[in-house]
Amino acid sequence: MSDITADTAVAPPRPAGARTLAWLQNYGVYAAIAALIVVNIAITPHFLSTENLRTQLVQVAPVVIVSLGMALVIGTEGVDLSVGSVMALATALIPLYLGYGVGAAILVALVGGVAVGLVNGSLVAFVNVQPIVATLCLFVGGRGLALVLAGGRLKDVQNGTLLDLGSSSVAGIPLPVVVAGVLTVLMAGVVRRTTFGRQLVAIGGNRTASVLSGLPVRRVLLLVYVLSGLLAAVAGVLATARLQASDPSSLGLLMELSAITAVVVGGTPLTGGRVRVLGTVAGALLIQLVRATLIKHNLPDSVAQMVQAVIILGAVYAARGGTGR
Amino acid sequence: MTIPLHRPRAVTLTTTIVAMTALVAAGCAKSEKDQQTGGGGAQAGQVVQSPSGSAPSCTIGKFGGTKFDPKTAVVGFSQSEKEANPFRIAETASIKAEAKQQGIGGLRTTNGQSQFSKQISDVQQLIAQGAKALVIAPLNSDGWEPVLQQAAAKHIPIITIDRKINATACKDYVTFIGSDFYQQGKRAADQMIKALNGKGKVAILLGASGNNVTTERTAGFKDEIAKKAPGIQITFEQTGDFAREKGQQVTEQMIQSHPDVNAIYAENDEMALGAVTALKGAGKKAGDIKIVSVDGTRNAVSQIVSGWIYAVVESNPRFGPLAFQTLAKFENGEPIPDKVIISDREYDSSNAKASLSSAY
Amino acid sequence: MTTGQATAETPVTQDTYALSGRDRAFGLIQRHGATAVLVLLLVVGSLSFSRFPTGENLGDIAITSSFPAMVALGMTFVIITGGIDLSVGSVFALGGVLAAYAVRWGTVAGLLVPLLVCGAIGLVQGLLIARVRLAPFIVTLAGLLGARGLLLSISHEGATTYLIPHGSVLARLGQGHLFGLGYPVYLTLALFVVGGVVLQRTGFGQAVYAIGGAEDAAALMGVPVARTKIVVYVLSGMLAGLSGTLNAARLSSGVTILGTGMELDVIAAVVIGGTLLTGGAGSVSGTIAGVLLLGVIQNLINQIGDLSSSYQQVVSGAFLAVVVVAQTYLSRARRL
Amino acid sequence: MTDPVPEQRNAGDPPVLEARDIVKRFTGVLALDRVSLSLRPGEVHALVGENGAGKSTLIKVITGVHRPDEGEVRLAGRPAGFTGPLDAQRAGVQAVHQEIGLVPDLSVARNLLLGREPRRALGLIDTRRMHQEAARTLESYGVRVDVRLPLRSLGVGAQQMVALARAVSVDARVVIMDEPTSSLEPREVETLFGVIDRLRGQGIAVIYVSHRLDELYRICDGVTVLRDGRVVHQGALADLDRLRLVSLMLGRDVAQVRAEGVTRFSGAHEAAGEPVLEARGLSSRHLLDDVSLTIRPREVVGLGGLLGAGRTETAKAIAGVLPLDAGGVTVAGLPVRRGSATAAVRAGIALLPEDRKAEGIVPTLSVRDNIALAALPRLARAGVVSDARIDRIVETFMRRLRIKATGPHQPVAELSGGNQQKVLLARWMATEPKVLLLDEPTRGIDVGAKAEVQALVDELAEDGLAVLLISSDLEELVEGSDRVVVLRNGAVVGELTGDELTEEAVMTTIAAHTREEVA
């Protein structure tokens, strides 16, 4: 399996031991997923079934989509805490506009995500606010806004087309998974093959150098946050469709932490300058599998939380070389 | 490196787009259709269970308060959680509506946003703002010490609704109005036994960890099952955090790892509805897996009609009338009981359709 | 200004070293901006709401703010070293539960057990960050989960709430008053004074600043980087634990549902107080102003009364944005 | 191979510091191969070699940053066994590093006295005394500043002096100076040499690492030449002539070095035609005051002046990254939008920044991606980059600039300073610029790479570029430029061309105006 990394770094010739270590650092996530699958096949009843695979993939799809945007943001040495609030905003907007049709409702929800991204991006790119602080503002305010828009309450969604988004399949693959897959390929292409992708990684690696090299730093940063907001809104729409209800008070809660964990566990360093798209997807999958394992074995919440803590640390420790500094 | 400052064009553009979005969002919304869910008006107010707790004994004299005129005085209401789920919506709406009806002008409401520290400081602030009486929907039963001390010093009567405060009635606070969560759990168990004919495997969707409601609804259910139906096994219990999404996700996992489960006990309606969605997604048919839940929201009751949910034990959130009646009685010097347990209804296939309109 | 008198003997050009009066003013505002806004809000609040400037209300703000303030003190140290501690909310709650659990063995145990356990959590985090060199964000995120898990297992999945007996020494520590202010307020003030002195006047404090400013350079200057970082995380854990303990003492019980989301509130307060998240600069006086500022905003929103709870978040978020933007402009104006 | 250590004037004293047969490996690669070094009190010992020869590894072993795999470091006849730089400092072994060394956000005084602040009762730091002490110490190094200001507000030279003062002000027995003069002005260098003489008088031994031969011969007694981790020469510096020293360092023939000269500049170019770059009245508060200059194609214009005179600022203003209050730039007659680096790059202006690490390379990216960075828009269609075109361009420039890397995908951070500089040059050449602004292009890179970079600059000018050259190395400035514009206090104070362009003339121009100002 070859990972798509922005720097397409090929290790210089190193002695065998160091190479093994480097391999582990780069592909530790995949190894961990493989190990977890093997363990589950051994100890979890009914684990090897298409239904189970389907469940895991459907559940992880929104996390993957949000994480993709988060990976780009983290690649620029930023972070986007507002993604959970964006999901809430998207879900709050949908029922308000379903009267105009599904297309319009989804469009408005996505525009909401873009708007949040614009605010975040403007604060970061033009006002030079630290990303964690800039996005904290909308982390706090965004969900409040969603609740205000939704009148504070959960609304059921009855529109069949929208519900199909969450439950129908394409060639046997659930639609949310297809969307997540397509977006993954798209983002991998963006990072690997576009000027924008190259520039965002360079900005994360050395912002001053990027300015001096004449890169459109502000535009790239703005776009990165807009993309993150947009992807979070997409995740919000899909989650709404799947839940068959708009629940702005709890949809996407703690999503920012899940997404950041997925990105970091996947080997993208928080210090920026590198984006691993496939690694991010793998990171999200790993966390999903851990949670699934814990739930399937009916472990109490206390144990589940502690086990998750240990596994996050273990995964990051294994990928330490990749995460650098 | 300093980067040159102003880029008015881009900033203006951003501001414009954001402003337009906000405008559009606020101005020309058009929803699917009028939705009936949530917070319905004053139908089906609460009925006091009889016998309700101990005999009425607490009087204003015993409590040590002074009389005031509810029409003009400041009365504080402290809500615990965001008004996002039907229960909280209906509860706050009921309090506000009743206050309006009774002509209480000085009602002040706060919301603890599910943060206990904030609720404590909210109530302290209500006291500092000169509240003459407090109606509190506590987020947690323990930890009210500082509020109780401050209120006691000023002889402010406190009525807690929906959840109890672990303190002495008629001393630390006046009385508690609400359901008996333990009892709700027991009644849910009774329904479950009926649904399964006393035999089967049950999964529990627990509420949020560390929550008193979770604890009591779980204990009541388990005790009753153990007592009355040894043939029923509880094989799975995981938290669904009282949220629909989490209930759905946990159920999806459960269906695969425990395919032999015959029934689900959900500790609130939202999780039950999440479970219904999960079951539908897994290709189950209505009634394949029996679901019993607690709350009695309109959504859940309508799922009884369509056959997905077996039964719902009601937890009535319309505390307004009873709370203000109790307060008025107290001010008039009438004795009131140390707890007012309301009688909750049960919905099942026999009455669901008929009572759909009165569910909240 | 001491510079500007270039003479032939001073071989270094000096014009770049002087700060103009305007720069100094901006610097002052940036460092004490939170204090200035706080004063402004207090004045506006007092003029707008007659119930606001009462001793009782202000006392409430003080006691309510004192618990996050203690946590924020530790957070300030962590952030100045360029780190972050997301675990404080969980550790805060854990501290309270531990105190209520351990008080059965006496007051000393009730105080020490949470301090030790929370300190140990900080120690593990510090070791992972300083020695194994894992990212603080992730380590303390794991700490957030781990501490919450520990709390749940102690309290039987949250089913048991341990109580601190009425009138016990510990309870009195949390509930006692002196001149209208609760004991925890005085303790918080004392801790901040000590924290300020430690930061400004001890070698440890210098090390904290130096690590946040330039870690590699600090190491080469002989600053014990790893040890200082470990101590900082231990300190943060212990302060969160202590705050949780006193809060439990005040509430007379180890409430299990506390502290969720507290870490972000605390970080916001520290940042509003002028401490840079990139590390290397900040002050404890700014932090206390930041905590009080958030407390006063909350109070004022409640004073307005009938504002929907959702609007509170919108207002808080907007206010945070305004403060942050203003701060950024001021600090940049100073640097130009 | 190794010459016997000759008698020195203080040969009688026992060595204060000894490194014996040090071997150090990094993941199997031999960084130091049985290196020995011995220092007597009061000796100033030159440690030279190209980058990668093992100088910094040796220094790190001596100061306890690394533990040697074999051999030992002895201090005053006893095994030192330092556990880290702190331990070494306490024992009196101090290192002043070239780049990292101080904390920019801390005040000058706190930087100077970090770890040994004057204390009061209770062990608390006595701020007032700290400030007095710091001011006094710095004054003896010719630095007069408000010690309460953050270090970052000082010029680079002054910061370096603070670092040096910090190292020396403890009870040092050995001071290691790593390229101490690379950012100093000539007068500051004189002050530094005065300090070194004082240290010598106090019996403190100095290890002096530098690429500047003049300085070595002025102040050093002994010399150790490292190449590829081994000692290739050790002895008295006076016994070694310059050419032989350079050839030892480079491992090249003496005759070859002689033929190539000291710098690799070929001399005057045939500047022709209309100016391609015209900068008019550049002004920025406190920094630049009405600076104007023009450069024609095939012309190298030098910018002379002291640190803080506005040289870097001029370059940055032209490149669009310094906010301007007034003035503007035209390239080939077309005005460039002010305050936009992107516009400047698009117009054909390329800036090679002074601080390679902070402002130049993107350390997380490969050589390939670093080279392609600025030219990306022209290597892409509709925002999608063409790998084939990038590969072609990267290959061309790696070959043309003789960039030494294992391949285009090697992380740029692993390259030596000289090769990093070449990568940056390649980044700009890929954009086919019209104007090249070079800010200290050879600073901190080894002799071999320096010559190559100098030759490149020549070559580029020959190809028709307009070049602006900023260098603190007067020799480089004078030999490399066709014309030198001298700045002081952000304003142009003189211009030298043709025969008037000599090192003395440049210095006189700077000095004349300095004196005027003072008088």
mmCIF file of C-alpha atoms in Angstrom, chain B residues 218 239 303:
data_model
loop_
_atom_site.group_PDB
_atom_site.id
_atom_site.type_symbol
_atom_site.label_atom_id
_atom_site.label_comp_id
_atom_site.label_asym_id
_atom_site.label_seq_id
_atom_site.Cartn_x
_atom_site.Cartn_y
_atom_site.Cartn_z
ATOM 1 C CA THR B 218 -31.334 1.617 34.960
ATOM 2 C CA THR B 239 -24.366 4.561 26.649
ATOM 3 C CA GLN B 303 -43.685 5.064 16.238
#
